[in-house]
Coordinates of C-alpha atoms and ligand atoms in Angstrom, one line a residue:
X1 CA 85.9 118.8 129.6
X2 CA 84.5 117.2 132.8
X3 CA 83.1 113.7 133.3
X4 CA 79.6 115.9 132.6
X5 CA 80.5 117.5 129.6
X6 CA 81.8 114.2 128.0
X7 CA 78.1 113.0 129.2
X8 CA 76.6 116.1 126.7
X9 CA 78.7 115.2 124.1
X10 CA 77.1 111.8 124.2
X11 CA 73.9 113.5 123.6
X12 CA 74.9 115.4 120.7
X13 CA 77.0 113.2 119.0
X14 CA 76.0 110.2 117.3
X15 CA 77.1 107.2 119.2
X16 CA 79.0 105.5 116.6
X17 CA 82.3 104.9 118.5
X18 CA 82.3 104.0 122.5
X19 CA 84.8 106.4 123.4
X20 CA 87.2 105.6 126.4
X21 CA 86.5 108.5 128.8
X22 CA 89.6 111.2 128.1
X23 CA 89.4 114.1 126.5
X24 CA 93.1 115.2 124.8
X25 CA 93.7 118.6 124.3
X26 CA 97.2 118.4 122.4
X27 CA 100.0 116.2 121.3
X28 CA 103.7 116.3 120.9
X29 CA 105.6 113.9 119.2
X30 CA 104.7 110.4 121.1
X31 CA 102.4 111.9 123.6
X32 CA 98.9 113.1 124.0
X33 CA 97.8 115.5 126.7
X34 CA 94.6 115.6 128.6
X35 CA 93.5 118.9 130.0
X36 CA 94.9 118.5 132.8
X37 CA 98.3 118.2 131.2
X38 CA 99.0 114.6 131.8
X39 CA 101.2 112.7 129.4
X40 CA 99.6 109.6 127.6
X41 CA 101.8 107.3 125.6
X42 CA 100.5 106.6 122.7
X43 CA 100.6 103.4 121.0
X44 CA 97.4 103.9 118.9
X45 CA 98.6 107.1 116.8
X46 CA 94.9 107.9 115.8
X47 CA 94.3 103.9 114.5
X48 CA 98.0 103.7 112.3
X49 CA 97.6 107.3 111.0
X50 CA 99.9 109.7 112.8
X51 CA 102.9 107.4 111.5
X52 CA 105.0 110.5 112.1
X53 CA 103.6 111.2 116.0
X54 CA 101.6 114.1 116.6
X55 CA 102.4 118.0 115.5
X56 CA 105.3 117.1 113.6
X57 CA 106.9 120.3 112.6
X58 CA 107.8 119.9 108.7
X59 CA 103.5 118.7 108.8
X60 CA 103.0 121.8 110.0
X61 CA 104.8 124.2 108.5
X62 CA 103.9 123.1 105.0
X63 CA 100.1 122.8 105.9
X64 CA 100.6 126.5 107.3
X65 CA 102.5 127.5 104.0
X66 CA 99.6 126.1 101.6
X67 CA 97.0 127.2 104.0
X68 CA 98.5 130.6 103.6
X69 CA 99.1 130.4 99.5
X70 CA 95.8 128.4 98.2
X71 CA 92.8 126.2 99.9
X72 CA 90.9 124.6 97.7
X73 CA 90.1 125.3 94.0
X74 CA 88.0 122.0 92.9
X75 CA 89.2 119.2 90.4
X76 CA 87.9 121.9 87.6
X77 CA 91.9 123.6 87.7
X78 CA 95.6 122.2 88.0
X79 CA 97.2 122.8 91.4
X80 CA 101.1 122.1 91.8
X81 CA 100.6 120.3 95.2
X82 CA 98.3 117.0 93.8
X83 CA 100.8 116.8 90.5
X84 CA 103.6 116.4 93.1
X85 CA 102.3 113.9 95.2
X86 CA 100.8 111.9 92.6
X87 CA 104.3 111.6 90.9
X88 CA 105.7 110.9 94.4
X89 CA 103.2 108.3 95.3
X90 CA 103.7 106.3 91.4
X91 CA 107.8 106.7 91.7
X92 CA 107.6 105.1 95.5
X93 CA 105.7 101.9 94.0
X94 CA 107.3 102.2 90.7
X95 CA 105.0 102.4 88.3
X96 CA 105.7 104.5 85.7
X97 CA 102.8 104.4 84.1
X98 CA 100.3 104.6 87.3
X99 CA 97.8 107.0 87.7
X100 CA 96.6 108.6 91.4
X101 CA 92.9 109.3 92.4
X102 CA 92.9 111.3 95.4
X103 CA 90.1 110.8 97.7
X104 CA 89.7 111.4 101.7
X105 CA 89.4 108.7 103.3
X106 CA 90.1 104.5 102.8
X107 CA 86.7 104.0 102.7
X108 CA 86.4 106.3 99.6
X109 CA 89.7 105.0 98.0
X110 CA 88.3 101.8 98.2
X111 CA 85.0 102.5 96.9
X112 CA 87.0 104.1 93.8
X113 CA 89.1 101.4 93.2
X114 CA 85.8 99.3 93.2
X115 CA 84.4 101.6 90.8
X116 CA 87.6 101.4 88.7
X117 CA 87.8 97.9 88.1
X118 CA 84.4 97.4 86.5
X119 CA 85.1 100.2 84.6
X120 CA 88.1 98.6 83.1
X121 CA 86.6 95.0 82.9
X122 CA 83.6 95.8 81.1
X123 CA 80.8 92.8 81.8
X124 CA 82.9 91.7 85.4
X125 CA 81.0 92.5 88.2
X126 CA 81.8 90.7 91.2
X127 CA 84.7 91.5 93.9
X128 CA 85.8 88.4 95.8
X129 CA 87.1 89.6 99.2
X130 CA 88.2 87.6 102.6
X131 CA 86.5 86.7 105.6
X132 CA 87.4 88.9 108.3
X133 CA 88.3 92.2 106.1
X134 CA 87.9 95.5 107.3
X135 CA 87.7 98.1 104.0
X136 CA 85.3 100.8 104.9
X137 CA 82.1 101.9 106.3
X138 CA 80.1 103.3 102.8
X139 CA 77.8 100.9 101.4
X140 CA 80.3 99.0 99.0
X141 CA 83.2 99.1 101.1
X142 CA 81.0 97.6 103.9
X143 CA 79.5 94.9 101.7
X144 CA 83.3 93.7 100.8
X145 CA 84.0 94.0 104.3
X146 CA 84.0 90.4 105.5
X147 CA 82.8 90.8 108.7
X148 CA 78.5 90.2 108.9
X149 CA 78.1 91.5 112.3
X150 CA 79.0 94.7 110.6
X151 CA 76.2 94.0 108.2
X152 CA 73.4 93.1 110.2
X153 CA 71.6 96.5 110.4
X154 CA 72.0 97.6 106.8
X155 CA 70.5 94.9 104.2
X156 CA 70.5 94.4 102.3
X157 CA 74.1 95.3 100.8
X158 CA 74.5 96.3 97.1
X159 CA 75.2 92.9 95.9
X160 CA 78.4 91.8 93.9
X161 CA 80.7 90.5 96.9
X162 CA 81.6 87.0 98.0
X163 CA 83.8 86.0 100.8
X164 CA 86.2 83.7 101.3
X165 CA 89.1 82.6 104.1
X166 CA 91.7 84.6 104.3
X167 CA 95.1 83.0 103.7
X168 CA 93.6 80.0 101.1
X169 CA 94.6 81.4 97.4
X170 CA 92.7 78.2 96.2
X171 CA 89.5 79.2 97.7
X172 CA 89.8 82.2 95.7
X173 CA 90.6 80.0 92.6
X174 CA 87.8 78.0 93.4
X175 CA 85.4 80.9 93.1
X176 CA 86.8 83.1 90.7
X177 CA 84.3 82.9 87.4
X178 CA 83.4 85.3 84.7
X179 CA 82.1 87.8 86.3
X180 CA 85.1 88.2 88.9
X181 CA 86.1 92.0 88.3
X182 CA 89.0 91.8 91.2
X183 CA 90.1 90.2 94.3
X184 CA 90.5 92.7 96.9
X185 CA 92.7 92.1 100.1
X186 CA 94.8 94.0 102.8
X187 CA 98.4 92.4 103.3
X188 CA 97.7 92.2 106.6
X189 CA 94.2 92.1 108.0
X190 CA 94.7 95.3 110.4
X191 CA 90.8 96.0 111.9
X192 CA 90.3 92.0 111.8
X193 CA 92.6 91.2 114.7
X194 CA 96.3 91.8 112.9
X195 CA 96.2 88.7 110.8
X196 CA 99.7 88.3 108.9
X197 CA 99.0 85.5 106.1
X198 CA 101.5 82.9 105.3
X199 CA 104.6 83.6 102.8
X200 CA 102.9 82.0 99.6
X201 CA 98.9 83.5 99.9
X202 CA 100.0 86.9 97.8
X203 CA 102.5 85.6 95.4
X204 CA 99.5 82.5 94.5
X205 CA 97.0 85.2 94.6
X206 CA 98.7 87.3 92.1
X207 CA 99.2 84.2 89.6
X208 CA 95.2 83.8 89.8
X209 CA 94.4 87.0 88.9
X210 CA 97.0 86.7 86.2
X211 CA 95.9 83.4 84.9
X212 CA 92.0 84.8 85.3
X213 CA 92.3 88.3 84.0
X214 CA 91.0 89.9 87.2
X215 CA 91.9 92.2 88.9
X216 CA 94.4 92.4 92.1
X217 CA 93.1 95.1 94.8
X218 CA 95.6 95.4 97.5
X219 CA 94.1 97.6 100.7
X220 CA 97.0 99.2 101.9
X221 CA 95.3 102.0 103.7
X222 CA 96.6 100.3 107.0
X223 CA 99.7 98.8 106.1
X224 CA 101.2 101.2 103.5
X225 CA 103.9 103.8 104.0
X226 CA 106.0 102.2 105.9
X227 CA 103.5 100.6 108.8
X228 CA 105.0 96.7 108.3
X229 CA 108.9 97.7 107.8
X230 CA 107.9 98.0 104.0
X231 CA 106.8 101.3 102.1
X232 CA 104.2 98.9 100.9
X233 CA 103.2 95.5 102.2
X234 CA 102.8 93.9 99.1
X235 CA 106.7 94.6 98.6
X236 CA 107.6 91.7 101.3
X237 CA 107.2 89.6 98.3
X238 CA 109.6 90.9 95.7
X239 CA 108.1 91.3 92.8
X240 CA 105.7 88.4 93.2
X241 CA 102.5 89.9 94.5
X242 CA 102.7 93.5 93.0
X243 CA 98.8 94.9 92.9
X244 CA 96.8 96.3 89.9
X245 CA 95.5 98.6 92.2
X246 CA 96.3 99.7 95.6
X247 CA 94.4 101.9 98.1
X248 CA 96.0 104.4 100.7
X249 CA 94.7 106.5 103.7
X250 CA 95.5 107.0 106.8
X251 CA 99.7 107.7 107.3
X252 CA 99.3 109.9 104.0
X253 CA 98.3 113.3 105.5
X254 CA 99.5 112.0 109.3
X255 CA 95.8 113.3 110.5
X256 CA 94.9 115.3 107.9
X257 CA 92.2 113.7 105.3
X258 CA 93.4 111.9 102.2
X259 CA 92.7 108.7 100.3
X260 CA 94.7 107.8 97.0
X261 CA 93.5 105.0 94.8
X262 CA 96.7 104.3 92.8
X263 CA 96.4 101.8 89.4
X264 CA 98.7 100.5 86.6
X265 CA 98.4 99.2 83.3
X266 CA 95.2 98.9 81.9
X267 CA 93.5 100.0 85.2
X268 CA 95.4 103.6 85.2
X269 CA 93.6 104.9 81.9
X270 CA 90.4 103.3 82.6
X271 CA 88.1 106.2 84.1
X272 CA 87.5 109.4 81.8
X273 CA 85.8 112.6 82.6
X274 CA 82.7 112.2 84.7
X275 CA 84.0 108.2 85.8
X276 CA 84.5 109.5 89.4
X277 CA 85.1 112.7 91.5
X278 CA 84.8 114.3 94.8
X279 CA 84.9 118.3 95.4
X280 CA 87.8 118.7 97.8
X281 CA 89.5 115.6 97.1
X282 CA 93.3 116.1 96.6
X283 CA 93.2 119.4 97.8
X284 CA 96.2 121.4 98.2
X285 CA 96.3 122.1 101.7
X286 CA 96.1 117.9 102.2
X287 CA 98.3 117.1 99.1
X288 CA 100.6 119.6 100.8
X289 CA 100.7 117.6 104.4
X290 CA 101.3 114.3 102.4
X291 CA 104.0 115.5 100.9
X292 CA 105.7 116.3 104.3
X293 CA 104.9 112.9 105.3
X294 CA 106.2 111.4 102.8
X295 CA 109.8 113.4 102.8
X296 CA 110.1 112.8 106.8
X297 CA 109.5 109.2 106.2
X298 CA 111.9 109.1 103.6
X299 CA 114.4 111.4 105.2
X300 CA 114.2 110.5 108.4
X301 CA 114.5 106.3 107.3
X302 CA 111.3 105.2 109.4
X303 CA 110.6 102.5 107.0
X304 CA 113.9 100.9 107.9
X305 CA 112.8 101.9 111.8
X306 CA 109.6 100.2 111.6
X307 CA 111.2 97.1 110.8
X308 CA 114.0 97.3 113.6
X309 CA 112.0 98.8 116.4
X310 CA 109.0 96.7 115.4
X311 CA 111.2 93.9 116.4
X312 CA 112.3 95.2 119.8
X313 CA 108.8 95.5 120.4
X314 CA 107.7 92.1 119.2
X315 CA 110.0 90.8 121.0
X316 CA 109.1 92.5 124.2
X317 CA 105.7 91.8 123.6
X318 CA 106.4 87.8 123.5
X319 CA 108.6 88.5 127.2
X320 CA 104.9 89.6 128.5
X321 CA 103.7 86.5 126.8
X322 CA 106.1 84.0 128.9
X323 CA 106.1 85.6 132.0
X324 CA 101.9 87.0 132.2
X325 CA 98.9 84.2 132.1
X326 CA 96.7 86.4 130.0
X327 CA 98.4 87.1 126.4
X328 CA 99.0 83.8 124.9
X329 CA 100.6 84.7 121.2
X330 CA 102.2 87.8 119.8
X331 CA 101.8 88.2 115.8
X332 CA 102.0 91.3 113.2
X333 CA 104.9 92.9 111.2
X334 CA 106.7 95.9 111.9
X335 CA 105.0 98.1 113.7
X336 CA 101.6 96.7 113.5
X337 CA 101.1 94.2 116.4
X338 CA 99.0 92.6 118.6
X339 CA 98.8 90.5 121.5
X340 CA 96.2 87.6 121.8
X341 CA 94.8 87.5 124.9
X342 CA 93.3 84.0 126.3
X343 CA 89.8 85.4 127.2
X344 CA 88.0 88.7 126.2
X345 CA 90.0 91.1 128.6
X346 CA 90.9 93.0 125.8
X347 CA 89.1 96.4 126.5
X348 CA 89.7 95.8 130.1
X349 CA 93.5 95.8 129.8
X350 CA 93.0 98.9 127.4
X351 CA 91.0 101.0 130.2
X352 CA 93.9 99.6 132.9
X353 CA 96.7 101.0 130.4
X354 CA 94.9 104.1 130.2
X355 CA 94.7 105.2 133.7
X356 CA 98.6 104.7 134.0
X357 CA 98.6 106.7 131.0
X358 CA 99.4 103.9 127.9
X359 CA 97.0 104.2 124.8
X360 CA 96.8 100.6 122.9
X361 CA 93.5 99.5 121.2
X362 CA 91.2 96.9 122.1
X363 CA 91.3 95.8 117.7
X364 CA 89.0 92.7 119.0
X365 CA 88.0 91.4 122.4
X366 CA 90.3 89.3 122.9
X367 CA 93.3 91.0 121.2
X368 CA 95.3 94.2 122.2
X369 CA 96.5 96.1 119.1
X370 CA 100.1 98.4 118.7
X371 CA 100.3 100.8 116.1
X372 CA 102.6 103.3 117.1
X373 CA 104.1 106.2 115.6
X374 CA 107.1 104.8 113.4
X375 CA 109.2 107.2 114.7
X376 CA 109.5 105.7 118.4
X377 CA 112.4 104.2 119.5
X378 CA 113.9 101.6 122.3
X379 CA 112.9 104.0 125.3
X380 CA 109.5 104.2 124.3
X381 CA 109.3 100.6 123.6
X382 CA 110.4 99.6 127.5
X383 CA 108.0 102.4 128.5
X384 CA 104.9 101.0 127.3
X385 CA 106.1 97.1 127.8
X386 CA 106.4 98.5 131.6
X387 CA 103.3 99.4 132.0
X388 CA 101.6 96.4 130.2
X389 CA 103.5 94.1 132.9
X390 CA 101.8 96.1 135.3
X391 CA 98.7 96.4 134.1
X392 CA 99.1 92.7 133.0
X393 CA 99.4 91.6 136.2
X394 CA 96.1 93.2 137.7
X395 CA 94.0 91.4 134.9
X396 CA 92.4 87.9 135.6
X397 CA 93.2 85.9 133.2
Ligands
PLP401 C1 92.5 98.2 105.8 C2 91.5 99.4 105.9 N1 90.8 99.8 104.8 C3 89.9 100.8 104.9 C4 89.7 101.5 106.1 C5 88.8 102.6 106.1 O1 89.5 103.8 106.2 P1 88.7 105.1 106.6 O2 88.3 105.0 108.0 O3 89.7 106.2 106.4 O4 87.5 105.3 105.7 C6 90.4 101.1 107.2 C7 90.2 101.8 108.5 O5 90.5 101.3 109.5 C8 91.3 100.0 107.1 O6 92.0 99.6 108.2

């Protein structure tokens, strides 16, 4: 696809993303190719979803294999593939008694688990969220978002969402009233800049909602499966900041599209027929990928590899902090990172990395975001670190 036909697509495409100006026409493992053939390293992995790197082959074959057996038959009729992974996904976070919505995206896993709370709260209504959020792009999931510049364009937003800082658990005590249905949080803001809140926000969060009988929402669709060195991030607490309800995308299907809304307790049995639904939701073909996913990350220990090669890399990353003007702090967990820059060069470093073929994302204008595959290793690591030096070093800071 030429410079041209990039141009075209511009004009037939809404222009909801500014796309950096490559067109890839496969992937292996780390890499993306252009058409041309050229390698690109890639440190975005489709924005934290192909946790596994691209056409991995047990992915694959079992998406081949269900594609081959049984597509789609509508939530109307059983199918093997959704009762698996729905017993997979309650025995990884323990919760014997959870209960699995399968959507197809975050947004829609959060806009269940909105749905679901208010269903099992009769009377509560109102979702406090954080400043600085990132949940979705559908009308609810955009109205918790707390980010307004998002909002501008689209008042006004279904009401029923108030805001406060991110890493104060008493600003959410001081709001929480009668009508507060659920708290809803990521354990790391991901899309807000990679914000990792201090070691007591959950844990005190959690003992609000107890002592309030509200709900705790934990948006996981980012950090879950293995992203922060955890399977969950809500699990770098113990036992002390264990959600309600969590929400899952992305890693699940590696690329392909599903969303699980996952609750416990009172919050598992609270939809009946007609609650909620989607047609191809939970579809076999998808339930089928996740389930691969799920195995290779388990067999293949990447939860354990996040957390050990998301150190190497963190502490590469600080090296380019000491020895480059421009990136002034390194923060994240595992293998969700980012480098604070000390101007808005962001995008321009991410163009620079791209022409000596690196893929890292520009998560906010002044900070560079790595979410790699969780399957690369040291090699990789000094790969990409090599290249931001260079780049680095072209940059005005
Ligand atoms: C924490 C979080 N929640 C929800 C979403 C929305 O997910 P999706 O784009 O699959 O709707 C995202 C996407 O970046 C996210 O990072």
């Amino acid at each position: 696809m030429s410079a041209t036909q990039r141009e075209r697509t511009d004009t037939v495409v809404m222009p909801t993303y500014r796309r950096y100006p490559v067109t890839f026409a496969r992937g292996k493992g780390f890499y993306l190719y252009d058409e041309t053939g050229r390698p690109y390293l890639d440190f975005v992995a489709g924005v934290a979803v192909t946790a596994l790197g691209h056409a991995h082959p047990a992915v694959t074959e079992a998406v081949a294999r269900q594609a081959g057996r049984l597509v789609h038959t509508s939530n109307l009729y059983y199918t093997e593939p959704m009762a698996d992974l729905a017993g997979r996904l309650t025995g990884l976070l323990g919760w014997p008694d959870g209960r699995v919505f399968f959507a197809n995206s975050g947004a829609e896993a959060n806009e269940c688990a909105l749905k679901l709370v208010r269903k099992a709260l009769p009377g509560r209504y109102e979702t406090i969220a954080a400043w600085g959020s990132f949940h979705g792009r559908t009308m609810q999931t955009l109205a918790a978002t707390g980010q307004p510049a998002k909002w501008e364009a689209f008042r006004p937003l279904p009401p029923g969402f108030l805001h406060v800082p991110y890493d104060d658990a008493a600003a959410i005590g001081a709001v929480v009233s009668a009508a507060t249905a659920a708290v809803l949080l990521e354990p790391v803001q991901g899309e807000g800049g990679v914000v990792v809140p201090g070691e007591g926000y959950l844990p005190e969060v959690r003992s609000i909602c107890d002592a309030r009988g509200v709900a705790l929402v934990l948006d996981e669709v980012q950090t879950g499966l293995g992203r922060t060195g955890e399977w969950f991030g809500f699990q770098a607490y113990g036992d002390r900041a264990v959600p309600d309800v969590i929400s899952l995308a992305k890693a699940l299907g590696n690329g392909f599209p599903i969303g699980a809304c996952v609750a416990r307790g009172r919050y598992a049995t609270a939809f009946g027929p007609g609650d909620h639904a989607t047609t191809v939701g939970g579809g076999p073909v998808v339930c089928a990928a996740a389930l691969a996913v799920l195995d290779a990350i388990e067999g293949d220990g990447l939860v354990e590899r996040a957390r050990k090669v998301g150190d190497y890399l963190r502490q590469g990353l600080a090296g380019l902090v000491e020895s480059h003007a421009l990136p002034v702090a390194v923060r994240g967990k595992g293998l969700l990172l980012a480098l604070q820059l000390g101007s808005d060069s962001a995008r321009d470093v991410a163009m620079a990395a791209l022409s000596e073929g690196l893929l890292v994302n520009d998560v906010a204008p002044s900070v560079l975001r790595f979410c790699p595959p969780l399957t690369i290793g040291e090699a990789e690591c000094d790969e990409a670190l090599g290249i931001l030096a260079k780049v680095l070093r072209g940059i005005p800071s």
